[in-house]
mmCIF file of C-alpha atoms and ligand atoms in Angstrom:
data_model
loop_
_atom_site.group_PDB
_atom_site.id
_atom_site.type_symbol
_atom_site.label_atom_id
_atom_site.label_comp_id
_atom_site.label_asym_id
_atom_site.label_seq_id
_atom_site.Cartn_x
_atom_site.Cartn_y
_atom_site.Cartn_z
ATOM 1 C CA UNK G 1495 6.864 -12.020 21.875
ATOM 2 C CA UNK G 1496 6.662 -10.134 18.836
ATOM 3 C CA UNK G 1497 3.791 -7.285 18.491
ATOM 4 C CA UNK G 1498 0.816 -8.645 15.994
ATOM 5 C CA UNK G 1499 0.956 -6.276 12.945
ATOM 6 C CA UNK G 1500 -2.722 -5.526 13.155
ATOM 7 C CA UNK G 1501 -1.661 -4.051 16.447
ATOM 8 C CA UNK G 1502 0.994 -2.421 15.650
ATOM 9 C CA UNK G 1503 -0.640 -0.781 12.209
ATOM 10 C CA UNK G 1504 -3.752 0.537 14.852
ATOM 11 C CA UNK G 1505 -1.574 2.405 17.101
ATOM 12 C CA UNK G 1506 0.608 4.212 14.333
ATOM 13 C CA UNK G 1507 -3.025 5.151 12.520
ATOM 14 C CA UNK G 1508 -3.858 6.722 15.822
ATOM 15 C CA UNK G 1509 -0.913 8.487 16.449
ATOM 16 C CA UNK G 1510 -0.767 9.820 12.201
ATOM 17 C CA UNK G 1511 -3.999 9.488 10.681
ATOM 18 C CA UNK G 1512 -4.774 6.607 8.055
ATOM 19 C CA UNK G 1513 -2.744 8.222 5.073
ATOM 20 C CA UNK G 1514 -0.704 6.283 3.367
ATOM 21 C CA UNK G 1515 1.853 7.695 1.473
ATOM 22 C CA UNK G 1516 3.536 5.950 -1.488
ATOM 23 C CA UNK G 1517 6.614 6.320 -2.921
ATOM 24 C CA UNK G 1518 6.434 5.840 -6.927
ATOM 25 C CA UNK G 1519 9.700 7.009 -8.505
ATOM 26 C CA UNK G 1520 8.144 7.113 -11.886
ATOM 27 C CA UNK G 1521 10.534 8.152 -14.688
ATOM 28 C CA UNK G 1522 8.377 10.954 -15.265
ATOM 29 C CA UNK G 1523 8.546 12.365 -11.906
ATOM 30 C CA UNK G 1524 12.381 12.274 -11.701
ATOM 31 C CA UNK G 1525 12.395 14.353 -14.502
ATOM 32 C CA UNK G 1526 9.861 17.234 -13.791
ATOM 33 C CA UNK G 1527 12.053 17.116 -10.414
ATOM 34 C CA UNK G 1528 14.867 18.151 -12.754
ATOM 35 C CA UNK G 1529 16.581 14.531 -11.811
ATOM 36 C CA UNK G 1530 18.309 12.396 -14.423
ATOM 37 C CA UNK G 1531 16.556 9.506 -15.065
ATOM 38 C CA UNK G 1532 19.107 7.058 -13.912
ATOM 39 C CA UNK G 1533 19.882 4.981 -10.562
ATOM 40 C CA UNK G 1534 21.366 8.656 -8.733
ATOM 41 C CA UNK G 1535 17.974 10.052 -9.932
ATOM 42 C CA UNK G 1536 16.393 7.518 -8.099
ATOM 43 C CA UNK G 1537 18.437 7.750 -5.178
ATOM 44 C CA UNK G 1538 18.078 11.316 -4.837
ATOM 45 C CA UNK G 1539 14.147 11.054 -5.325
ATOM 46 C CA UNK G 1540 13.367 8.266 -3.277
ATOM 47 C CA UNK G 1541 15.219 9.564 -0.075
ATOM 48 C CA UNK G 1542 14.140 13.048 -0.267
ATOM 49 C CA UNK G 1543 10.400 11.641 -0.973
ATOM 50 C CA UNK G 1544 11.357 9.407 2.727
ATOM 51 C CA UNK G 1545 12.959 12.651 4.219
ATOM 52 C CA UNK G 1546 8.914 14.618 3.540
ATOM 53 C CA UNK G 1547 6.814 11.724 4.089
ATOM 54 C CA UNK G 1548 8.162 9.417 6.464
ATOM 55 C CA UNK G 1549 8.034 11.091 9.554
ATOM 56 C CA UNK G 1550 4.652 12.524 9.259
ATOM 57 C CA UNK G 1551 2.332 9.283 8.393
ATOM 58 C CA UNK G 1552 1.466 5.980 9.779
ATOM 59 C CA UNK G 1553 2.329 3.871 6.606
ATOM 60 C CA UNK G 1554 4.902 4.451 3.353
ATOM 61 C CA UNK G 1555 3.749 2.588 0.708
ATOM 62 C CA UNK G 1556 7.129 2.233 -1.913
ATOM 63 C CA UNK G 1557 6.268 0.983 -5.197
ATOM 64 C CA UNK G 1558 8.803 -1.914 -5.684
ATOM 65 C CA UNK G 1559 8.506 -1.348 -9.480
ATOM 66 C CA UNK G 1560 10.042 1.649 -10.196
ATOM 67 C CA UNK G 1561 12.951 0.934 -7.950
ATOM 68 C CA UNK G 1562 13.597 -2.841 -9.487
ATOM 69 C CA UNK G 1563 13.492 -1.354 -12.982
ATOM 70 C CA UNK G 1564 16.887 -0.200 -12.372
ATOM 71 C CA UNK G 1565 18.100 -3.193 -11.408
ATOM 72 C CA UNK G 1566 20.284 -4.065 -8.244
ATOM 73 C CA UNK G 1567 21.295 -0.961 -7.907
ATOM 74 C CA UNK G 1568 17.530 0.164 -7.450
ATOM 75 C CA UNK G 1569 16.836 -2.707 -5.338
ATOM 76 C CA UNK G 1570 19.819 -1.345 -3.086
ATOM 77 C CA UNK G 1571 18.006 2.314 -3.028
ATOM 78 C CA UNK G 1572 14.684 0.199 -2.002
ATOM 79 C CA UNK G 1573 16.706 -1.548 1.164
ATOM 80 C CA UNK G 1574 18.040 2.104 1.710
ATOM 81 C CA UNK G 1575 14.186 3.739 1.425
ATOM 82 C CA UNK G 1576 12.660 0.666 3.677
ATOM 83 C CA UNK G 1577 15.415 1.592 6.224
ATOM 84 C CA UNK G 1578 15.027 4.783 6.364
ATOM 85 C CA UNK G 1579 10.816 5.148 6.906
ATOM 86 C CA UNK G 1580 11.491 2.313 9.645
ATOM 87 C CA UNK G 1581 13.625 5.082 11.349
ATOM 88 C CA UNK G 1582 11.056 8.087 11.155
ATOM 89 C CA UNK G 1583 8.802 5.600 12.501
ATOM 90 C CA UNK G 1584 6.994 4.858 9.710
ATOM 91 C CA UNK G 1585 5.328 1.398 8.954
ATOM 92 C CA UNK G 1586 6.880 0.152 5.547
ATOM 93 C CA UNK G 1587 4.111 -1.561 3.230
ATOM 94 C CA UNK G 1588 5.749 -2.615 0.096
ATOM 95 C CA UNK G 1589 3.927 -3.273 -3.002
ATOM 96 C CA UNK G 1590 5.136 -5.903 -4.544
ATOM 97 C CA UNK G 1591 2.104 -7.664 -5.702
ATOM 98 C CA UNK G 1592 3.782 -11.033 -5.276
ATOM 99 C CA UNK G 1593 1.657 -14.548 -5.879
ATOM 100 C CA UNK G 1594 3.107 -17.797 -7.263
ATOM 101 C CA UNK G 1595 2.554 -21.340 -5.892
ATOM 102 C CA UNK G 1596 2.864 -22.316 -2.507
ATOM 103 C CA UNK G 1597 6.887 -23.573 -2.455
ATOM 104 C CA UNK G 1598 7.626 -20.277 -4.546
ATOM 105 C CA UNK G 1599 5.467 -17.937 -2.003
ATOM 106 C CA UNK G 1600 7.734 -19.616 0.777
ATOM 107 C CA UNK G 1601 10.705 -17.739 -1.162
ATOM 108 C CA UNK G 1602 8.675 -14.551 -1.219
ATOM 109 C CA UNK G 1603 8.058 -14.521 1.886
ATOM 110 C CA UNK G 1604 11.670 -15.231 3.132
ATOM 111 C CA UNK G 1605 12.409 -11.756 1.351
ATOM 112 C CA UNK G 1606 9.558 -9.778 2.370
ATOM 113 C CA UNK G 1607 8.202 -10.792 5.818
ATOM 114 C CA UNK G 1608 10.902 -12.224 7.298
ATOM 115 C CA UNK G 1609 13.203 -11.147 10.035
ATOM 116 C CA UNK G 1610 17.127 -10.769 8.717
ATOM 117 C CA UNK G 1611 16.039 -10.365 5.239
ATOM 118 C CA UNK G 1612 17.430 -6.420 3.306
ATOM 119 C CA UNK G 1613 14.293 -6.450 1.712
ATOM 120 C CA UNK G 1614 11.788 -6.966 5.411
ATOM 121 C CA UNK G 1615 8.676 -4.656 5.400
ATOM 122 C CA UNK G 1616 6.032 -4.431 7.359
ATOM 123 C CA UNK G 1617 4.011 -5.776 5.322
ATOM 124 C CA UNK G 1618 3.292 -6.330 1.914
ATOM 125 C CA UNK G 1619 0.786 -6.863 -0.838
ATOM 126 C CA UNK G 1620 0.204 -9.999 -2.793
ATOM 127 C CA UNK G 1621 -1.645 -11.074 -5.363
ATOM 128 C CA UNK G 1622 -4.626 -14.006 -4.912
ATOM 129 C CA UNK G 1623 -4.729 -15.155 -8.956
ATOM 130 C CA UNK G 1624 -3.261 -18.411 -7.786
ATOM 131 C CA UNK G 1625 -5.609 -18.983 -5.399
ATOM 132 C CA UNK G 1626 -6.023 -17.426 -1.881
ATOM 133 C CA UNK G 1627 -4.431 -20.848 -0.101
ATOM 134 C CA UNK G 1628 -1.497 -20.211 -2.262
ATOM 135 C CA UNK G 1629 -0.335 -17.277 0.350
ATOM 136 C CA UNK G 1630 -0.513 -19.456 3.054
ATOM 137 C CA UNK G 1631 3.040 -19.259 3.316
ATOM 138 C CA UNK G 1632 2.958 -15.555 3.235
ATOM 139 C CA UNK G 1633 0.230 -15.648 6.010
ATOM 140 C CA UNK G 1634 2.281 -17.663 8.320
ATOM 141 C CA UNK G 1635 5.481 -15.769 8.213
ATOM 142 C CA UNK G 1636 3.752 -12.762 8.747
ATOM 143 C CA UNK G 1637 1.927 -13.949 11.564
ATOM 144 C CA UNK G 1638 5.151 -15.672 12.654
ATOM 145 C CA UNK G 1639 6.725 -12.429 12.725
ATOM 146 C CA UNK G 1640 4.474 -9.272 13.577
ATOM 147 C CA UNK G 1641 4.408 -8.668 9.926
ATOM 148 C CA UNK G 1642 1.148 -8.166 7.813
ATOM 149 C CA UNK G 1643 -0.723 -9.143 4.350
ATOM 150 C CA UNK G 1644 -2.426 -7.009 1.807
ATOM 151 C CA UNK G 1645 -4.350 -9.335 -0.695
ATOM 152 C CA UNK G 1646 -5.662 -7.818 -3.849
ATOM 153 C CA UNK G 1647 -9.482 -7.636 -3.919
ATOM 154 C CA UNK G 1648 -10.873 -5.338 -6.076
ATOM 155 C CA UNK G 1649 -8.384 -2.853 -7.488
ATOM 156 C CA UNK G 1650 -8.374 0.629 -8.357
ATOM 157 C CA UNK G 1651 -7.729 0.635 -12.189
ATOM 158 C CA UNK G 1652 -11.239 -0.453 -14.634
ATOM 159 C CA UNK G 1653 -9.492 -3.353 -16.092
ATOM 160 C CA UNK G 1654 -9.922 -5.293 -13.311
ATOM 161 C CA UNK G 1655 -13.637 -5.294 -13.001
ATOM 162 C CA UNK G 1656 -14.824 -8.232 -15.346
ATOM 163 C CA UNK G 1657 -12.327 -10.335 -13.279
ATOM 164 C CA UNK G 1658 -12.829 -9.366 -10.144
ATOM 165 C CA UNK G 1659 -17.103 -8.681 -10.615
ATOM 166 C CA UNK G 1660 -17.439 -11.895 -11.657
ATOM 167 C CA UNK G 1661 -19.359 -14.268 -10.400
ATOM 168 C CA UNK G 1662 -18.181 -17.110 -7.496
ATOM 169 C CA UNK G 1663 -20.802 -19.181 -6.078
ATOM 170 C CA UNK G 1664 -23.412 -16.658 -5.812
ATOM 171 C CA UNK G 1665 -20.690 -13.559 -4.823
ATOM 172 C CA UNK G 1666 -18.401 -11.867 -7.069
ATOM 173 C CA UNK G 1667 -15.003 -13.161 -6.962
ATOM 174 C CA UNK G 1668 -13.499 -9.740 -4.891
ATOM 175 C CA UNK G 1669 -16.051 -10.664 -2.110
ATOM 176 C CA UNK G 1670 -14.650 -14.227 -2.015
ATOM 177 C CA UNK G 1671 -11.145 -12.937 -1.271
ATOM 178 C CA UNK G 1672 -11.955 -10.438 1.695
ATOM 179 C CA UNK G 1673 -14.585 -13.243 3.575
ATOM 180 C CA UNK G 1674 -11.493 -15.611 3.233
ATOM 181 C CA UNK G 1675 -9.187 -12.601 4.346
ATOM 182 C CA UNK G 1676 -12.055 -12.362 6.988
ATOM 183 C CA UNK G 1677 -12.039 -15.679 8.093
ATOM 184 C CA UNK G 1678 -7.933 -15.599 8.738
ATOM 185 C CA UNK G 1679 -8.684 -12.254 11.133
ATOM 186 C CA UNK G 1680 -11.425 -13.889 13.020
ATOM 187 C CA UNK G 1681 -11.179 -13.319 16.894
ATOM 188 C CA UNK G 1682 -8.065 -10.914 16.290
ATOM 189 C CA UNK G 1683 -7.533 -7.655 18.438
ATOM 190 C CA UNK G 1684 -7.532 -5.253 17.508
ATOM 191 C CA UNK G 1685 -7.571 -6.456 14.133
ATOM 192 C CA UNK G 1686 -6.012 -8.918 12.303
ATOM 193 C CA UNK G 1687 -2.997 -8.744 9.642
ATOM 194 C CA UNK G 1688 -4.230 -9.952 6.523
ATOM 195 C CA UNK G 1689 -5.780 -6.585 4.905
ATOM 196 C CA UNK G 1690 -6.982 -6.577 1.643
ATOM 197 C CA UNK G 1691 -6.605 -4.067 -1.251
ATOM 198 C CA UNK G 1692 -10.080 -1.750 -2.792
ATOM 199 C CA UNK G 1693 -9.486 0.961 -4.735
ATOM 200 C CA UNK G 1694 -11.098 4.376 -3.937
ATOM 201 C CA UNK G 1695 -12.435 4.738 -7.608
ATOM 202 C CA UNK G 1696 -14.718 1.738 -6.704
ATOM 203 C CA UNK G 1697 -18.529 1.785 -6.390
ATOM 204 C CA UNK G 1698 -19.844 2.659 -3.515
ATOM 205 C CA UNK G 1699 -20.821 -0.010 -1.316
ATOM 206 C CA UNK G 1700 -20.002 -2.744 -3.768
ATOM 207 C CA UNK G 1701 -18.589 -5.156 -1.573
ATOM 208 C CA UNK G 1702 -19.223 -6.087 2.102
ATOM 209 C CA UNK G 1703 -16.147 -4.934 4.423
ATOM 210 C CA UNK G 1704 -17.650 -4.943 7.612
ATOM 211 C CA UNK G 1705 -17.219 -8.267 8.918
ATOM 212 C CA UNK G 1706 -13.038 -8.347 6.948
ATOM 213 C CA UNK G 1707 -11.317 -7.237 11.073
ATOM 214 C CA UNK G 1708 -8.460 -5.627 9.244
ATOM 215 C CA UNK G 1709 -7.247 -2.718 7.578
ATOM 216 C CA UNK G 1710 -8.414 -2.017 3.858
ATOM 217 C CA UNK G 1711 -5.579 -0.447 1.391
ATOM 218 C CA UNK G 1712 -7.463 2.274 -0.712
ATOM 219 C CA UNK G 1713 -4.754 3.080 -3.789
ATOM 220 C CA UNK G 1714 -6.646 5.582 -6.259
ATOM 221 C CA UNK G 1715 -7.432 8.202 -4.330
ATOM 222 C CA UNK G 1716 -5.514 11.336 -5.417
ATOM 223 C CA UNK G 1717 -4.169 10.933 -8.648
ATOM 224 C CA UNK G 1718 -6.430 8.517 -10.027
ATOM 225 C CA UNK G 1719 -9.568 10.516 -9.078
ATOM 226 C CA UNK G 1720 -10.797 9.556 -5.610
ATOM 227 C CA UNK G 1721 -11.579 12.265 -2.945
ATOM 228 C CA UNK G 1722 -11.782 12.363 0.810
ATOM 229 C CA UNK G 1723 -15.303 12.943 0.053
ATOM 230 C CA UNK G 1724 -15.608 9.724 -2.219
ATOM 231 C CA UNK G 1725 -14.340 7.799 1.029
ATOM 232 C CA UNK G 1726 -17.857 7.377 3.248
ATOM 233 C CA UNK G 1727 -19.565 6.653 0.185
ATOM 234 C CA UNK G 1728 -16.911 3.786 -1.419
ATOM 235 C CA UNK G 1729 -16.579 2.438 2.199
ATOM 236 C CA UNK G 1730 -19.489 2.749 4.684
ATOM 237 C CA UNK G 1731 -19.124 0.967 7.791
ATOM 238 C CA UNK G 1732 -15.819 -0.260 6.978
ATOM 239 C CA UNK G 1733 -14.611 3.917 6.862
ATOM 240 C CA UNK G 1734 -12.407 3.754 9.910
ATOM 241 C CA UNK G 1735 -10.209 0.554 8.581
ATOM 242 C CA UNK G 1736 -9.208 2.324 5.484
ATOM 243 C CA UNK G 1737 -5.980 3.428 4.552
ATOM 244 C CA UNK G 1738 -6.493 5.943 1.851
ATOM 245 C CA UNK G 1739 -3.169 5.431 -0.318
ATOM 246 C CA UNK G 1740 -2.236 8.509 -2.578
ATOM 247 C CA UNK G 1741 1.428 8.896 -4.471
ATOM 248 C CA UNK G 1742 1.683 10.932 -7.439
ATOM 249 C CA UNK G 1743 -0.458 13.646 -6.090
ATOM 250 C CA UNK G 1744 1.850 13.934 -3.003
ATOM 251 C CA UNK G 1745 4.820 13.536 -4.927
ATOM 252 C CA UNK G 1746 4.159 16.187 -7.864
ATOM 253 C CA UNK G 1747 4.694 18.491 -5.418
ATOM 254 C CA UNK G 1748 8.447 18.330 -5.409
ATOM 255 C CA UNK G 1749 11.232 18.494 -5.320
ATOM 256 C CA UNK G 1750 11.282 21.073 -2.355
ATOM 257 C CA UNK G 1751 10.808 18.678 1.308
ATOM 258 C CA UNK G 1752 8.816 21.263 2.457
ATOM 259 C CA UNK G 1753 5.848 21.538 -0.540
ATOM 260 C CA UNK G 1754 5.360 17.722 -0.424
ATOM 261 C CA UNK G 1755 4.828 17.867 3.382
ATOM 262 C CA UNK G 1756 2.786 20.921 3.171
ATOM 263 C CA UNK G 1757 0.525 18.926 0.624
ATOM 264 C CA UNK G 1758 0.677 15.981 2.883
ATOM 265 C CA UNK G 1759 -0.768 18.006 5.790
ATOM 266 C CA UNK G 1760 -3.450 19.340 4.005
ATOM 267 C CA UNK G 1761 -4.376 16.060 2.577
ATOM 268 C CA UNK G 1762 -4.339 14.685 6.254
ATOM 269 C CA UNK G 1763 -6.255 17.499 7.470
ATOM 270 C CA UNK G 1764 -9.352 17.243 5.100
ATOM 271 C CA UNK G 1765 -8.990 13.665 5.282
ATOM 272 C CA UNK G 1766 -10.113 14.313 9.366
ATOM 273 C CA UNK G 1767 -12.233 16.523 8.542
ATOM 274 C CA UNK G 1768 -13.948 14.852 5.701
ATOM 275 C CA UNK G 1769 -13.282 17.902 3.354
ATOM 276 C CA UNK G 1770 -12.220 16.830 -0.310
ATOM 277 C CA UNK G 1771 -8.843 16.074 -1.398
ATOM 278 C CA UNK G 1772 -7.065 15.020 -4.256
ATOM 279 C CA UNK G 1773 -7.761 15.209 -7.759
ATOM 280 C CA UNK G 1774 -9.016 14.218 -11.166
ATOM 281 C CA UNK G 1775 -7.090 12.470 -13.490
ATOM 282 C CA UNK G 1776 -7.332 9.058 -15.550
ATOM 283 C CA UNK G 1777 -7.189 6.005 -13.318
ATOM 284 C CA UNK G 1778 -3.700 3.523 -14.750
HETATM 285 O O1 LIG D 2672 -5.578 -1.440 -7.025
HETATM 286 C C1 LIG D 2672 -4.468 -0.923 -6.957
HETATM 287 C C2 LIG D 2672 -3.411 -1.518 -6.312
HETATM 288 C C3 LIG D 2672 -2.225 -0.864 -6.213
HETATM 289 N N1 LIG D 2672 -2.052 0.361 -6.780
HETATM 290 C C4 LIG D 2672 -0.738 1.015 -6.606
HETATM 291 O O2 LIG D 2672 -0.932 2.180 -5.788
HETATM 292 C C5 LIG D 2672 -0.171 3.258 -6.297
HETATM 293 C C6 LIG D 2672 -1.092 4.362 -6.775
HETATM 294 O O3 LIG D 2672 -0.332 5.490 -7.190
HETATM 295 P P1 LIG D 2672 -1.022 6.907 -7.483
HETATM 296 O O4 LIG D 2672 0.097 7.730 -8.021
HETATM 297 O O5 LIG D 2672 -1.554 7.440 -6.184
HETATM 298 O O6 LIG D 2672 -2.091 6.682 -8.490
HETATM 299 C C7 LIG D 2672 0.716 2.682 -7.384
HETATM 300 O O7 LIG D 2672 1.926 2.243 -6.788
HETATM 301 C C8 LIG D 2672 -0.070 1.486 -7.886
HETATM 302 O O8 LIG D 2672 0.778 0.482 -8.400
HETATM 303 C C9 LIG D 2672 -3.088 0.951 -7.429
HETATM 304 O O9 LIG D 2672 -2.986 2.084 -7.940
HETATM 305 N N2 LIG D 2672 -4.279 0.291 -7.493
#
């Protein structure tokens, strides 16, 4: 029988520390790496950004944007990149941010969380705006096949807050997605596989993680501002379920393998020893 993901994501956090380490080949970046900005660019970027990163944390997180905005040809480099991390035995969490209706999400999740499919992660994110049931076909291939589910709840960048703030029956609307993400993890062991996404830049003890029994995907910490010190404070009880996600800081470091990993290690070390990391910049 297949391994839950919640399992699975628990034992490679103990083994590599909660980092996550995205890969964002933004334009920019190729460019201060001296790469053209074209679909060898890419290439070039993406797999040496694998070659630093994937063998060193418990989760890549590649940014399915930057690769689909060169069309099939960056899709291929994606199938190449998800490959690869698989094989330095990292967990592959692609952000795709996918949501539609329920007979479209049954097509999204044939590509993403289903066995045989090029584009199979480990898990992905996915977007609750049409409604949380909506991903129930996301939820049961991923529980169908040891794959998990990371559900937008209160994001990282200020644009979201008078959506997600707002009120739901007496709870803002981000607290009505992780008690239903909650409610799906009930009972599980170590933890269940629906996670749900809260940025790093958030307030501190805004919502109420404790009882969610799954991991927590924490994007804005690094280049949008959040530190390892921001982390206790944002995240209380719910610390040790967090997966602090950071890609443009890690990635700036480049193009040499070596500075990238040497920034990833010290990023992993003050995140275990609580010591601040990452940096100040505009969130977006
Ligand atoms: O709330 C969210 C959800 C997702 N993201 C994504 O995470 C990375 C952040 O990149 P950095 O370079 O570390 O800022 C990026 O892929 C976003 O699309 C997010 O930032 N906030």
């Amino acid at each position: 029988m297949t391994e839950r993901f919640g399992a699975r994501l628990a034992r490679a956090v103990a083994a590599r520390g909660p980092l996550c380490a995205g890969i964002d080949p933004h334009p920019g970046l190729l460019a201060e790496w001296g790469l053209p900005v074209d679909v060898r660019g890419l290439e070039r970027f993406a797999l040496t950004a694998t070659e630093a990163l994937a063998g060193e944390v418990a989760v890549v997180k590649p940014q399915s944007a930057f690769f689909e905005a060169h069309g099939s040809a960056g899709v291929a480099v994606l199938e190449r990149v998800v490959a690869a991390c698989r094989d330095a035995g990292a967990l592959v969490l692609l952000d795709v941010k996918r949501g539609d209706i329920g007979s479209t999400m049954a097509a999204y999740a044939a590509a993403y969380l289903s066995d045989g499919s090029p584009l199979a992660a480990d898990a992905v994110t996915v977007s609750p705006y049409l409604g949380f049931g909506a991903l129930e076909p996301a939820f049961e291939a991923a529980a169908a096949s040891g794959r998990g589910v990371f559900v937008l709840a209160r994001t990282s960048n200020p644009d979201g807050e008078a959506l997600q703030r707002a009120d739901e029956g007496g709870r803002t609307v981000a607290q009505s997605i992780v008690d239903d993400a909650a409610a799906r993890n009930a009972g599980a062991e170590p933890q269940g596989d629906v996670g749900v996404v809260v940025g790093a830049t958030n307030v501190p003890g805004e919502l109420r993680l404790a009882g969610l029994n799954g991991p927590v995907l924490a994007p804005g910490f690094g280049a949008q501002g959040a530190t390892a010190a921001d982390l206790a404070g944002v995240f209380g009880p719910a610390l040790p379920a967090v997966l602090p996600a950071s890609s443009r800081a890690l990635l700036r470091c480049g193009p040499e393998v070596a500075a990238i990993r040497d920034e990833l290690r010290r990023v992993q070390a003050e995140l275990a020893g609580g010591g601040p990391a990452g940096g100040r910049s505009a969130a977006g």
